[in-house]
Amino acid sequence: MGSKHIYLGKMLLDKRLFCNTIKRKFELYGVRYYTRGTENIMNVFDRKAKRLQRDRSTTLPNFAESQFIKEEVGYRTYDRILDIKREFDVGVDLGCGLGYVSRHVLKDTIKLLYQCEMSEKLLRQAEVSPEVPTHKLIVDEEFLPFKDNSLDIVFSSLSLHWVNDLPGCFKAVQKSLKPDRPFIGCMFGGDTLFELRVSLQLAEQELQGGISPHVSPFTDARDLGNLLTRAGFNLLTIDVDEIQTSYDDILSLMMDLKGMAENNCVWTRRPMLHRKTIELAEKKYREMYSGEEGLKATFQFLNFIGWSPDPSQPKPLQRGSAEFSLKDIDKLDELTKEVNSRKGGQLNKGLDPKKDK
């Protein structure tokens, strides 16, 4: 009976995803915004394998203990939402996982929230806000079911790095947002787990005469900025952050990655990793990246915020409209007096504390 229920559950989930695809095709949920026909859509990740990995991670004994990275980053993402002093009517947590961001949301920030996740088992266990009405939706990030100009805020924490058509996903998010609304997110950066990647590559090169991808490729800050700009977002802000942890051995690190459902799903991945390769990789890991507390593991994060376009947003001045050069920055006091004299003393008006009294 157990295997039968598992089979029926998988069939039901596939049916729901298929129904979402059909509804999208016939514009029942709006339009999916693909990249241009002249551009190559990256097809690196096996999305079905990633969904299965997320489903299976919920059954692992170390599942709860492995979420510390995502929980920390989720709280940091929510803290960035609080930096925007607005109240949003409708919000979307895209790739919510266990509700790493949604669990912190309060009613004075967002009034209605949608949690979107491609894994049904993960979505069932996702924590919801204690104050905000929340609806859970099974949604693939590559097929967003939201109409144009229907959302007030979209945020995502450590999920979008598994999306193949990232430009199309960003374009769909931008179209679903109302004018002058934010898209806030966090993705793994290119230096994530570079210690593990280098150790495995050296071990495979020595034992097998070649390498294969065991750590998924990540984007960098420059590429992320270009993608958001091409999708139509304005007023971009991107910063890089890191968290460095320690592990007793390389297998402990791999088990944590599996518990977070961050194990490899690249199409060209090898089906297995040989024991000798793991042993040699750990030896090289200890030689190059060992610390006092064990093996170092670096997680790099790209935090970003972009705004949907609106005529009221500030625009850059035209080229050549500057009155002074940056090379004269050492003469700031003199330049201030000069500008003040041109404008009849209006520059410092209201800044005199004696007059303010």
mmCIF file of C-alpha atoms in Angstrom:
data_model
loop_
_atom_site.group_PDB
_atom_site.id
_atom_site.type_symbol
_atom_site.label_atom_id
_atom_site.label_comp_id
_atom_site.label_asym_id
_atom_site.label_seq_id
_atom_site.Cartn_x
_atom_site.Cartn_y
_atom_site.Cartn_z
ATOM 1 C CA MET A 1 0.000 0.000 0.000
ATOM 2 C CA GLY A 2 2.858 2.380 0.748
ATOM 3 C CA SER A 3 4.386 2.176 -2.718
ATOM 4 C CA LYS A 4 0.921 2.468 -4.263
ATOM 5 C CA HIS A 5 0.218 5.702 -2.373
ATOM 6 C CA ILE A 6 3.599 7.103 -3.414
ATOM 7 C CA TYR A 7 2.861 6.282 -7.054
ATOM 8 C CA LEU A 8 -0.599 7.860 -6.887
ATOM 9 C CA GLY A 9 0.861 10.954 -5.232
ATOM 10 C CA LYS A 10 3.437 11.374 -7.974
ATOM 11 C CA MET A 11 0.755 10.913 -10.641
ATOM 12 C CA LEU A 12 -1.431 13.557 -8.965
ATOM 13 C CA LEU A 13 1.435 16.054 -8.775
ATOM 14 C CA ASP A 14 2.374 15.477 -12.421
ATOM 15 C CA LYS A 15 -1.284 15.983 -13.344
ATOM 16 C CA ARG A 16 -1.423 19.294 -11.482
ATOM 17 C CA LEU A 17 1.755 20.561 -13.125
ATOM 18 C CA PHE A 18 0.379 19.449 -16.501
ATOM 19 C CA CYS A 19 -2.889 21.297 -15.842
ATOM 20 C CA ASN A 20 -0.926 24.447 -14.998
ATOM 21 C CA THR A 21 0.937 24.096 -18.291
ATOM 22 C CA ILE A 22 -2.322 23.719 -20.253
ATOM 23 C CA LYS A 23 -3.869 26.716 -18.506
ATOM 24 C CA ARG A 24 -0.795 28.764 -19.314
ATOM 25 C CA LYS A 25 -0.887 27.643 -22.946
ATOM 26 C CA PHE A 26 -4.474 28.792 -23.407
ATOM 27 C CA GLU A 27 -3.830 32.053 -21.501
ATOM 28 C CA LEU A 28 -6.037 31.134 -18.568
ATOM 29 C CA TYR A 29 -3.252 32.397 -16.311
ATOM 30 C CA GLY A 30 -1.884 35.141 -18.502
ATOM 31 C CA VAL A 31 1.291 34.765 -20.566
ATOM 32 C CA ARG A 32 4.653 33.213 -19.943
ATOM 33 C CA TYR A 33 7.409 35.597 -21.024
ATOM 34 C CA TYR A 34 10.112 33.618 -22.754
ATOM 35 C CA THR A 35 13.427 35.034 -23.818
ATOM 36 C CA ARG A 36 13.733 36.281 -27.381
ATOM 37 C CA GLY A 37 13.955 33.760 -30.169
ATOM 38 C CA THR A 38 17.455 34.955 -31.024
ATOM 39 C CA GLU A 39 18.703 34.090 -27.517
ATOM 40 C CA ASN A 40 19.704 30.652 -26.293
ATOM 41 C CA ILE A 41 17.677 29.514 -23.288
ATOM 42 C CA MET A 42 19.986 27.714 -20.892
ATOM 43 C CA ASN A 43 18.903 24.123 -20.285
ATOM 44 C CA VAL A 44 21.373 22.960 -17.654
ATOM 45 C CA PHE A 45 19.183 21.651 -14.845
ATOM 46 C CA ASP A 46 16.863 18.663 -14.738
ATOM 47 C CA ARG A 47 13.812 20.296 -13.153
ATOM 48 C CA LYS A 48 12.011 17.006 -12.605
ATOM 49 C CA ALA A 49 15.031 15.625 -10.758
ATOM 50 C CA LYS A 50 15.151 18.761 -8.615
ATOM 51 C CA ARG A 51 11.481 18.331 -7.673
ATOM 52 C CA LEU A 52 12.139 14.715 -6.678
ATOM 53 C CA GLN A 53 15.186 15.789 -4.655
ATOM 54 C CA ARG A 54 13.073 18.288 -2.749
ATOM 55 C CA ASP A 55 10.390 15.679 -2.136
ATOM 56 C CA ARG A 56 12.891 13.116 -0.864
ATOM 57 C CA SER A 57 14.727 15.593 1.352
ATOM 58 C CA THR A 58 11.661 15.801 3.606
ATOM 59 C CA THR A 59 12.107 12.122 4.556
ATOM 60 C CA LEU A 60 15.791 12.352 5.532
ATOM 61 C CA PRO A 61 16.700 12.095 9.238
ATOM 62 C CA ASN A 62 18.838 15.270 9.067
ATOM 63 C CA PHE A 63 16.193 17.286 7.203
ATOM 64 C CA ALA A 64 15.408 19.754 10.010
ATOM 65 C CA GLU A 65 19.044 20.186 11.045
ATOM 66 C CA SER A 66 20.175 20.928 7.484
ATOM 67 C CA GLN A 67 18.052 24.063 7.056
ATOM 68 C CA PHE A 68 20.217 26.454 9.092
ATOM 69 C CA ILE A 69 21.665 28.224 6.037
ATOM 70 C CA LYS A 70 18.285 28.740 4.390
ATOM 71 C CA GLU A 71 16.674 29.837 7.653
ATOM 72 C CA GLU A 72 19.356 32.459 8.242
ATOM 73 C CA VAL A 73 19.188 33.785 4.680
ATOM 74 C CA GLY A 74 15.378 33.780 4.799
ATOM 75 C CA TYR A 75 15.409 36.015 7.866
ATOM 76 C CA ARG A 76 17.924 38.344 6.208
ATOM 77 C CA THR A 77 15.707 38.576 3.141
ATOM 78 C CA TYR A 78 12.713 39.506 5.295
ATOM 79 C CA ASP A 79 14.832 42.136 7.030
ATOM 80 C CA ARG A 80 15.454 43.706 3.618
ATOM 81 C CA ILE A 81 11.707 43.782 2.983
ATOM 82 C CA LEU A 82 11.315 45.806 6.164
ATOM 83 C CA ASP A 83 13.682 48.426 4.734
ATOM 84 C CA ILE A 84 10.865 49.416 2.356
ATOM 85 C CA LYS A 85 8.458 51.543 4.356
ATOM 86 C CA ARG A 86 5.295 50.492 2.554
ATOM 87 C CA GLU A 87 2.312 48.234 3.051
ATOM 88 C CA PHE A 88 1.730 45.697 0.272
ATOM 89 C CA ASP A 89 -1.676 44.243 -0.501
ATOM 90 C CA VAL A 90 -0.592 41.052 -2.306
ATOM 91 C CA GLY A 91 2.779 39.345 -2.020
ATOM 92 C CA VAL A 92 4.353 36.192 -3.460
ATOM 93 C CA ASP A 93 7.047 34.040 -1.877
ATOM 94 C CA LEU A 94 8.532 32.399 -4.977
ATOM 95 C CA GLY A 95 10.215 29.085 -4.214
ATOM 96 C CA CYS A 96 9.178 29.352 -0.574
ATOM 97 C CA GLY A 97 10.642 26.024 0.580
ATOM 98 C CA LEU A 98 9.728 25.653 4.247
ATOM 99 C CA GLY A 99 8.545 29.260 4.438
ATOM 100 C CA TYR A 100 11.966 30.648 5.310
ATOM 101 C CA VAL A 101 10.781 34.205 4.577
ATOM 102 C CA SER A 102 6.992 33.915 4.887
ATOM 103 C CA ARG A 103 7.067 32.815 8.515
ATOM 104 C CA HIS A 104 8.396 36.244 9.537
ATOM 105 C CA VAL A 105 5.915 38.376 7.567
ATOM 106 C CA LEU A 106 3.491 40.477 9.638
ATOM 107 C CA LYS A 107 0.196 42.108 8.716
ATOM 108 C CA ASP A 108 1.603 45.626 8.746
ATOM 109 C CA THR A 109 3.905 44.621 5.854
ATOM 110 C CA ILE A 110 1.820 42.362 3.575
ATOM 111 C CA LYS A 111 -1.942 41.789 3.762
ATOM 112 C CA LEU A 112 -2.251 38.658 1.578
ATOM 113 C CA LEU A 113 0.498 36.173 0.759
ATOM 114 C CA TYR A 114 0.960 33.342 -1.748
ATOM 115 C CA GLN A 115 3.546 30.664 -1.058
ATOM 116 C CA CYS A 116 4.747 29.089 -4.318
ATOM 117 C CA GLU A 117 6.799 25.901 -4.400
ATOM 118 C CA MET A 118 7.293 23.164 -7.017
ATOM 119 C CA SER A 119 7.567 20.387 -4.392
ATOM 120 C CA GLU A 120 4.204 19.428 -2.904
ATOM 121 C CA LYS A 121 5.767 17.644 0.085
ATOM 122 C CA LEU A 122 7.934 20.629 0.899
ATOM 123 C CA LEU A 123 5.004 22.993 0.481
ATOM 124 C CA ARG A 124 2.874 21.017 2.923
ATOM 125 C CA GLN A 125 5.486 21.488 5.650
ATOM 126 C CA ALA A 126 6.061 25.173 4.910
ATOM 127 C CA GLU A 127 5.475 27.477 7.860
ATOM 128 C CA VAL A 128 3.051 30.336 7.333
ATOM 129 C CA SER A 129 2.795 33.766 8.858
ATOM 130 C CA PRO A 130 0.919 33.902 12.175
ATOM 131 C CA GLU A 131 -0.851 37.103 11.105
ATOM 132 C CA VAL A 132 -1.138 37.159 7.295
ATOM 133 C CA PRO A 133 -3.689 35.046 5.338
ATOM 134 C CA THR A 134 -1.587 32.657 3.237
ATOM 135 C CA HIS A 135 -2.434 30.475 0.249
ATOM 136 C CA LYS A 136 -0.151 27.635 -0.851
ATOM 137 C CA LEU A 137 0.298 27.004 -4.587
ATOM 138 C CA ILE A 138 2.249 24.322 -6.435
ATOM 139 C CA VAL A 139 4.120 26.478 -8.934
ATOM 140 C CA ASP A 140 7.157 25.914 -11.105
ATOM 141 C CA GLU A 141 9.277 29.079 -11.210
ATOM 142 C CA GLU A 142 9.491 28.705 -14.985
ATOM 143 C CA PHE A 143 5.663 28.829 -15.334
ATOM 144 C CA LEU A 144 4.284 31.641 -13.199
ATOM 145 C CA PRO A 145 0.462 31.654 -12.941
ATOM 146 C CA PHE A 146 -0.055 35.344 -12.117
ATOM 147 C CA LYS A 147 -1.736 37.934 -14.308
ATOM 148 C CA ASP A 148 -0.108 41.173 -15.372
ATOM 149 C CA ASN A 149 -0.137 44.038 -12.851
ATOM 150 C CA SER A 150 -1.618 41.843 -10.123
ATOM 151 C CA LEU A 151 1.103 41.729 -7.440
ATOM 152 C CA ASP A 152 2.554 44.311 -5.067
ATOM 153 C CA ILE A 153 5.740 42.502 -4.060
ATOM 154 C CA VAL A 154 7.582 39.325 -5.073
ATOM 155 C CA PHE A 155 10.429 37.894 -3.038
ATOM 156 C CA SER A 156 12.496 34.745 -3.335
ATOM 157 C CA SER A 157 15.184 33.194 -1.168
ATOM 158 C CA LEU A 158 17.693 30.612 -2.465
ATOM 159 C CA SER A 159 15.491 29.053 -5.118
ATOM 160 C CA LEU A 160 16.039 30.832 -8.443
ATOM 161 C CA HIS A 161 19.530 29.407 -9.011
ATOM 162 C CA TRP A 162 17.860 26.169 -10.225
ATOM 163 C CA VAL A 163 15.839 27.928 -12.954
ATOM 164 C CA ASN A 164 16.903 27.270 -16.543
ATOM 165 C CA ASP A 165 15.177 30.211 -18.257
ATOM 166 C CA LEU A 166 16.146 32.838 -15.720
ATOM 167 C CA PRO A 167 15.601 35.804 -18.113
ATOM 168 C CA GLY A 168 12.092 34.539 -18.880
ATOM 169 C CA CYS A 169 11.369 34.063 -15.162
ATOM 170 C CA PHE A 170 12.501 37.617 -14.365
ATOM 171 C CA LYS A 171 10.411 38.962 -17.228
ATOM 172 C CA ALA A 172 7.320 37.136 -15.952
ATOM 173 C CA VAL A 173 7.863 38.539 -12.456
ATOM 174 C CA GLN A 174 8.283 42.057 -13.830
ATOM 175 C CA LYS A 175 5.054 41.806 -15.835
ATOM 176 C CA SER A 176 3.086 40.447 -12.877
ATOM 177 C CA LEU A 177 4.117 43.359 -10.642
ATOM 178 C CA LYS A 178 2.186 46.604 -10.520
ATOM 179 C CA PRO A 179 4.131 49.758 -11.468
ATOM 180 C CA ASP A 180 6.775 50.863 -8.968
ATOM 181 C CA ARG A 181 6.723 47.594 -6.994
ATOM 182 C CA PRO A 182 9.783 45.692 -5.727
ATOM 183 C CA PHE A 183 11.242 42.301 -6.576
ATOM 184 C CA ILE A 184 13.521 41.205 -3.724
ATOM 185 C CA GLY A 185 15.599 38.059 -3.735
ATOM 186 C CA CYS A 186 18.703 36.152 -2.822
ATOM 187 C CA MET A 187 20.622 33.611 -4.903
ATOM 188 C CA PHE A 188 23.748 31.550 -4.391
ATOM 189 C CA GLY A 189 26.786 33.277 -5.887
ATOM 190 C CA GLY A 190 29.568 31.893 -8.045
ATOM 191 C CA ASP A 191 32.008 31.266 -5.172
ATOM 192 C CA THR A 192 29.591 29.013 -3.305
ATOM 193 C CA LEU A 193 31.275 25.754 -2.243
ATOM 194 C CA PHE A 194 34.395 26.502 -4.280
ATOM 195 C CA GLU A 195 36.359 24.360 -1.805
ATOM 196 C CA LEU A 196 34.264 21.294 -2.568
ATOM 197 C CA ARG A 197 34.312 21.961 -6.305
ATOM 198 C CA VAL A 198 38.101 22.285 -6.487
ATOM 199 C CA SER A 199 38.730 19.212 -4.312
ATOM 200 C CA LEU A 200 36.458 16.994 -6.411
ATOM 201 C CA GLN A 201 37.928 18.258 -9.678
ATOM 202 C CA LEU A 202 41.489 17.579 -8.548
ATOM 203 C CA ALA A 203 40.570 14.102 -7.304
ATOM 204 C CA GLU A 204 38.768 13.147 -10.507
ATOM 205 C CA GLN A 205 41.517 14.544 -12.700
ATOM 206 C CA GLU A 206 44.085 12.456 -10.860
ATOM 207 C CA LEU A 207 42.099 9.204 -10.731
ATOM 208 C CA GLN A 208 40.001 9.299 -13.896
ATOM 209 C CA GLY A 209 41.825 11.709 -16.183
ATOM 210 C CA GLY A 210 38.868 14.111 -16.473
ATOM 211 C CA ILE A 211 36.278 16.039 -14.514
ATOM 212 C CA SER A 212 32.501 16.182 -14.360
ATOM 213 C CA PRO A 213 30.198 18.754 -12.723
ATOM 214 C CA HIS A 214 29.388 17.837 -9.118
ATOM 215 C CA VAL A 215 28.644 21.384 -7.916
ATOM 216 C CA SER A 216 26.017 23.212 -9.945
ATOM 217 C CA PRO A 217 27.043 26.404 -11.784
ATOM 218 C CA PHE A 218 25.998 29.691 -10.201
ATOM 219 C CA THR A 219 25.641 33.200 -11.589
ATOM 220 C CA ASP A 220 27.710 36.206 -10.529
ATOM 221 C CA ALA A 221 26.711 39.748 -9.603
ATOM 222 C CA ARG A 222 27.450 41.220 -13.040
ATOM 223 C CA ASP A 223 25.363 38.637 -14.891
ATOM 224 C CA LEU A 224 22.531 38.997 -12.392
ATOM 225 C CA GLY A 225 22.442 42.758 -12.905
ATOM 226 C CA ASN A 226 22.357 42.333 -16.681
ATOM 227 C CA LEU A 227 19.496 39.822 -16.472
ATOM 228 C CA LEU A 228 17.400 42.070 -14.233
ATOM 229 C CA THR A 229 18.013 45.063 -16.489
ATOM 230 C CA ARG A 230 17.028 43.104 -19.602
ATOM 231 C CA ALA A 231 13.854 41.998 -17.827
ATOM 232 C CA GLY A 232 12.846 45.648 -17.395
ATOM 233 C CA PHE A 233 13.646 46.296 -13.728
ATOM 234 C CA ASN A 234 14.835 49.739 -12.628
ATOM 235 C CA LEU A 235 16.771 51.107 -9.654
ATOM 236 C CA LEU A 236 18.743 47.903 -9.152
ATOM 237 C CA THR A 237 20.675 47.240 -5.977
ATOM 238 C CA ILE A 238 22.923 44.168 -5.728
ATOM 239 C CA ASP A 239 25.306 43.241 -2.933
ATOM 240 C CA VAL A 240 27.340 40.150 -2.081
ATOM 241 C CA ASP A 241 27.429 38.383 1.273
ATOM 242 C CA GLU A 242 29.042 35.216 2.593
ATOM 243 C CA ILE A 243 28.562 32.655 5.330
ATOM 244 C CA GLN A 244 31.405 30.264 6.130
ATOM 245 C CA THR A 245 30.712 27.071 8.043
ATOM 246 C CA SER A 246 32.818 24.080 9.102
ATOM 247 C CA TYR A 247 32.300 20.330 8.792
ATOM 248 C CA ASP A 248 34.061 17.321 10.273
ATOM 249 C CA ASP A 249 34.377 15.592 6.920
ATOM 250 C CA ILE A 250 33.291 15.867 3.300
ATOM 251 C CA LEU A 251 30.436 13.365 3.706
ATOM 252 C CA SER A 252 28.848 15.510 6.425
ATOM 253 C CA LEU A 253 28.839 18.445 4.022
ATOM 254 C CA MET A 254 27.284 16.347 1.267
ATOM 255 C CA MET A 255 24.582 15.060 3.615
ATOM 256 C CA ASP A 256 23.699 18.616 4.629
ATOM 257 C CA LEU A 257 23.435 19.611 0.968
ATOM 258 C CA LYS A 258 21.152 16.639 0.376
ATOM 259 C CA GLY A 259 19.031 17.610 3.375
ATOM 260 C CA MET A 260 18.676 21.132 1.934
ATOM 261 C CA ALA A 261 17.756 19.585 -1.460
ATOM 262 C CA GLU A 262 20.792 21.359 -2.909
ATOM 263 C CA ASN A 263 22.335 18.219 -4.362
ATOM 264 C CA ASN A 264 23.339 18.237 -8.020
ATOM 265 C CA CYS A 265 20.700 18.082 -10.786
ATOM 266 C CA VAL A 266 22.777 19.077 -13.817
ATOM 267 C CA TRP A 267 21.846 17.070 -16.906
ATOM 268 C CA THR A 268 25.478 16.024 -17.444
ATOM 269 C CA ARG A 269 26.023 14.807 -13.880
ATOM 270 C CA ARG A 270 27.477 11.375 -13.247
ATOM 271 C CA PRO A 271 25.127 8.825 -11.671
ATOM 272 C CA MET A 272 27.543 8.049 -8.831
ATOM 273 C CA LEU A 273 30.715 9.204 -7.116
ATOM 274 C CA HIS A 274 33.334 6.497 -6.502
ATOM 275 C CA ARG A 275 34.594 5.859 -2.984
ATOM 276 C CA LYS A 276 38.234 6.387 -3.991
ATOM 277 C CA THR A 277 37.316 9.741 -5.496
ATOM 278 C CA ILE A 278 35.627 10.827 -2.269
ATOM 279 C CA GLU A 279 38.584 9.704 -0.153
ATOM 280 C CA LEU A 280 41.097 11.549 -2.338
ATOM 281 C CA ALA A 281 38.866 14.631 -2.522
ATOM 282 C CA GLU A 282 38.675 14.773 1.280
ATOM 283 C CA LYS A 283 42.449 14.451 1.526
ATOM 284 C CA LYS A 284 42.944 17.389 -0.847
ATOM 285 C CA TYR A 285 40.150 19.298 0.921
ATOM 286 C CA ARG A 286 42.010 18.992 4.234
ATOM 287 C CA GLU A 287 45.306 19.999 2.659
ATOM 288 C CA MET A 288 43.938 23.207 1.117
ATOM 289 C CA TYR A 289 40.874 24.319 3.103
ATOM 290 C CA SER A 290 41.160 22.882 6.594
ATOM 291 C CA GLY A 291 40.674 25.155 9.612
ATOM 292 C CA GLU A 292 40.722 24.850 13.376
ATOM 293 C CA GLU A 293 37.097 23.705 13.487
ATOM 294 C CA GLY A 294 37.249 21.368 10.494
ATOM 295 C CA LEU A 295 36.723 21.632 6.736
ATOM 296 C CA LYS A 296 35.698 25.118 5.623
ATOM 297 C CA ALA A 297 32.628 25.518 3.419
ATOM 298 C CA THR A 298 31.786 28.903 1.907
ATOM 299 C CA PHE A 299 28.277 29.938 0.861
ATOM 300 C CA GLN A 300 28.155 33.127 -1.180
ATOM 301 C CA PHE A 301 24.896 35.040 -1.620
ATOM 302 C CA LEU A 302 23.769 37.630 -4.162
ATOM 303 C CA ASN A 303 21.129 39.894 -2.624
ATOM 304 C CA PHE A 304 19.184 42.010 -5.089
ATOM 305 C CA ILE A 305 16.244 44.335 -5.378
ATOM 306 C CA GLY A 306 14.700 45.680 -8.569
ATOM 307 C CA TRP A 307 11.649 47.849 -9.163
ATOM 308 C CA SER A 308 9.038 47.530 -11.869
ATOM 309 C CA PRO A 309 9.134 50.641 -14.097
ATOM 310 C CA ASP A 310 7.016 53.692 -13.389
ATOM 311 C CA PRO A 311 7.175 57.291 -14.748
ATOM 312 C CA SER A 312 7.449 58.679 -11.205
ATOM 313 C CA GLN A 313 10.798 56.979 -10.551
ATOM 314 C CA PRO A 314 13.946 59.162 -10.599
ATOM 315 C CA LYS A 315 15.908 59.096 -13.829
ATOM 316 C CA PRO A 316 19.613 59.722 -14.447
ATOM 317 C CA LEU A 317 20.669 63.096 -15.799
ATOM 318 C CA GLN A 318 21.775 63.448 -19.392
ATOM 319 C CA ARG A 319 25.406 62.986 -20.307
ATOM 320 C CA GLY A 320 27.409 66.188 -20.061
ATOM 321 C CA SER A 321 24.950 67.908 -17.693
ATOM 322 C CA ALA A 322 27.344 67.839 -14.712
ATOM 323 C CA GLU A 323 28.600 71.218 -13.527
ATOM 324 C CA PHE A 324 31.760 69.985 -11.795
ATOM 325 C CA SER A 325 34.263 67.183 -12.182
ATOM 326 C CA LEU A 326 35.022 64.504 -9.605
ATOM 327 C CA LYS A 327 38.699 65.406 -9.813
ATOM 328 C CA ASP A 328 37.796 68.649 -7.969
ATOM 329 C CA ILE A 329 36.343 66.783 -4.987
ATOM 330 C CA ASP A 330 39.116 68.150 -2.762
ATOM 331 C CA LYS A 331 37.670 71.649 -3.375
ATOM 332 C CA LEU A 332 34.232 70.719 -2.075
ATOM 333 C CA ASP A 333 33.893 73.713 0.269
ATOM 334 C CA GLU A 334 34.753 76.173 -2.478
ATOM 335 C CA LEU A 335 32.367 74.507 -4.922
ATOM 336 C CA THR A 336 29.564 74.589 -2.343
ATOM 337 C CA LYS A 337 30.025 78.311 -1.810
ATOM 338 C CA GLU A 338 30.065 78.875 -5.563
ATOM 339 C CA VAL A 339 26.838 76.951 -6.123
ATOM 340 C CA ASN A 340 25.246 78.671 -3.136
ATOM 341 C CA SER A 341 26.108 82.108 -4.509
ATOM 342 C CA ARG A 342 24.638 81.187 -7.909
ATOM 343 C CA LYS A 343 21.336 80.169 -6.331
ATOM 344 C CA GLY A 344 21.131 83.192 -4.063
ATOM 345 C CA GLY A 345 21.873 81.354 -0.819
ATOM 346 C CA GLN A 346 19.090 78.811 -1.300
ATOM 347 C CA LEU A 347 21.378 75.782 -0.981
ATOM 348 C CA ASN A 348 21.806 76.004 2.790
ATOM 349 C CA LYS A 349 18.366 77.378 3.500
ATOM 350 C CA GLY A 350 16.777 75.533 6.396
ATOM 351 C CA LEU A 351 20.056 73.973 7.509
ATOM 352 C CA ASP A 352 21.049 76.653 10.009
ATOM 353 C CA PRO A 353 20.187 75.322 13.494
ATOM 354 C CA LYS A 354 19.950 78.825 14.923
ATOM 355 C CA LYS A 355 17.399 79.835 12.300
ATOM 356 C CA ASP A 356 15.525 76.563 12.742
ATOM 357 C CA LYS A 357 14.946 77.409 16.389
#
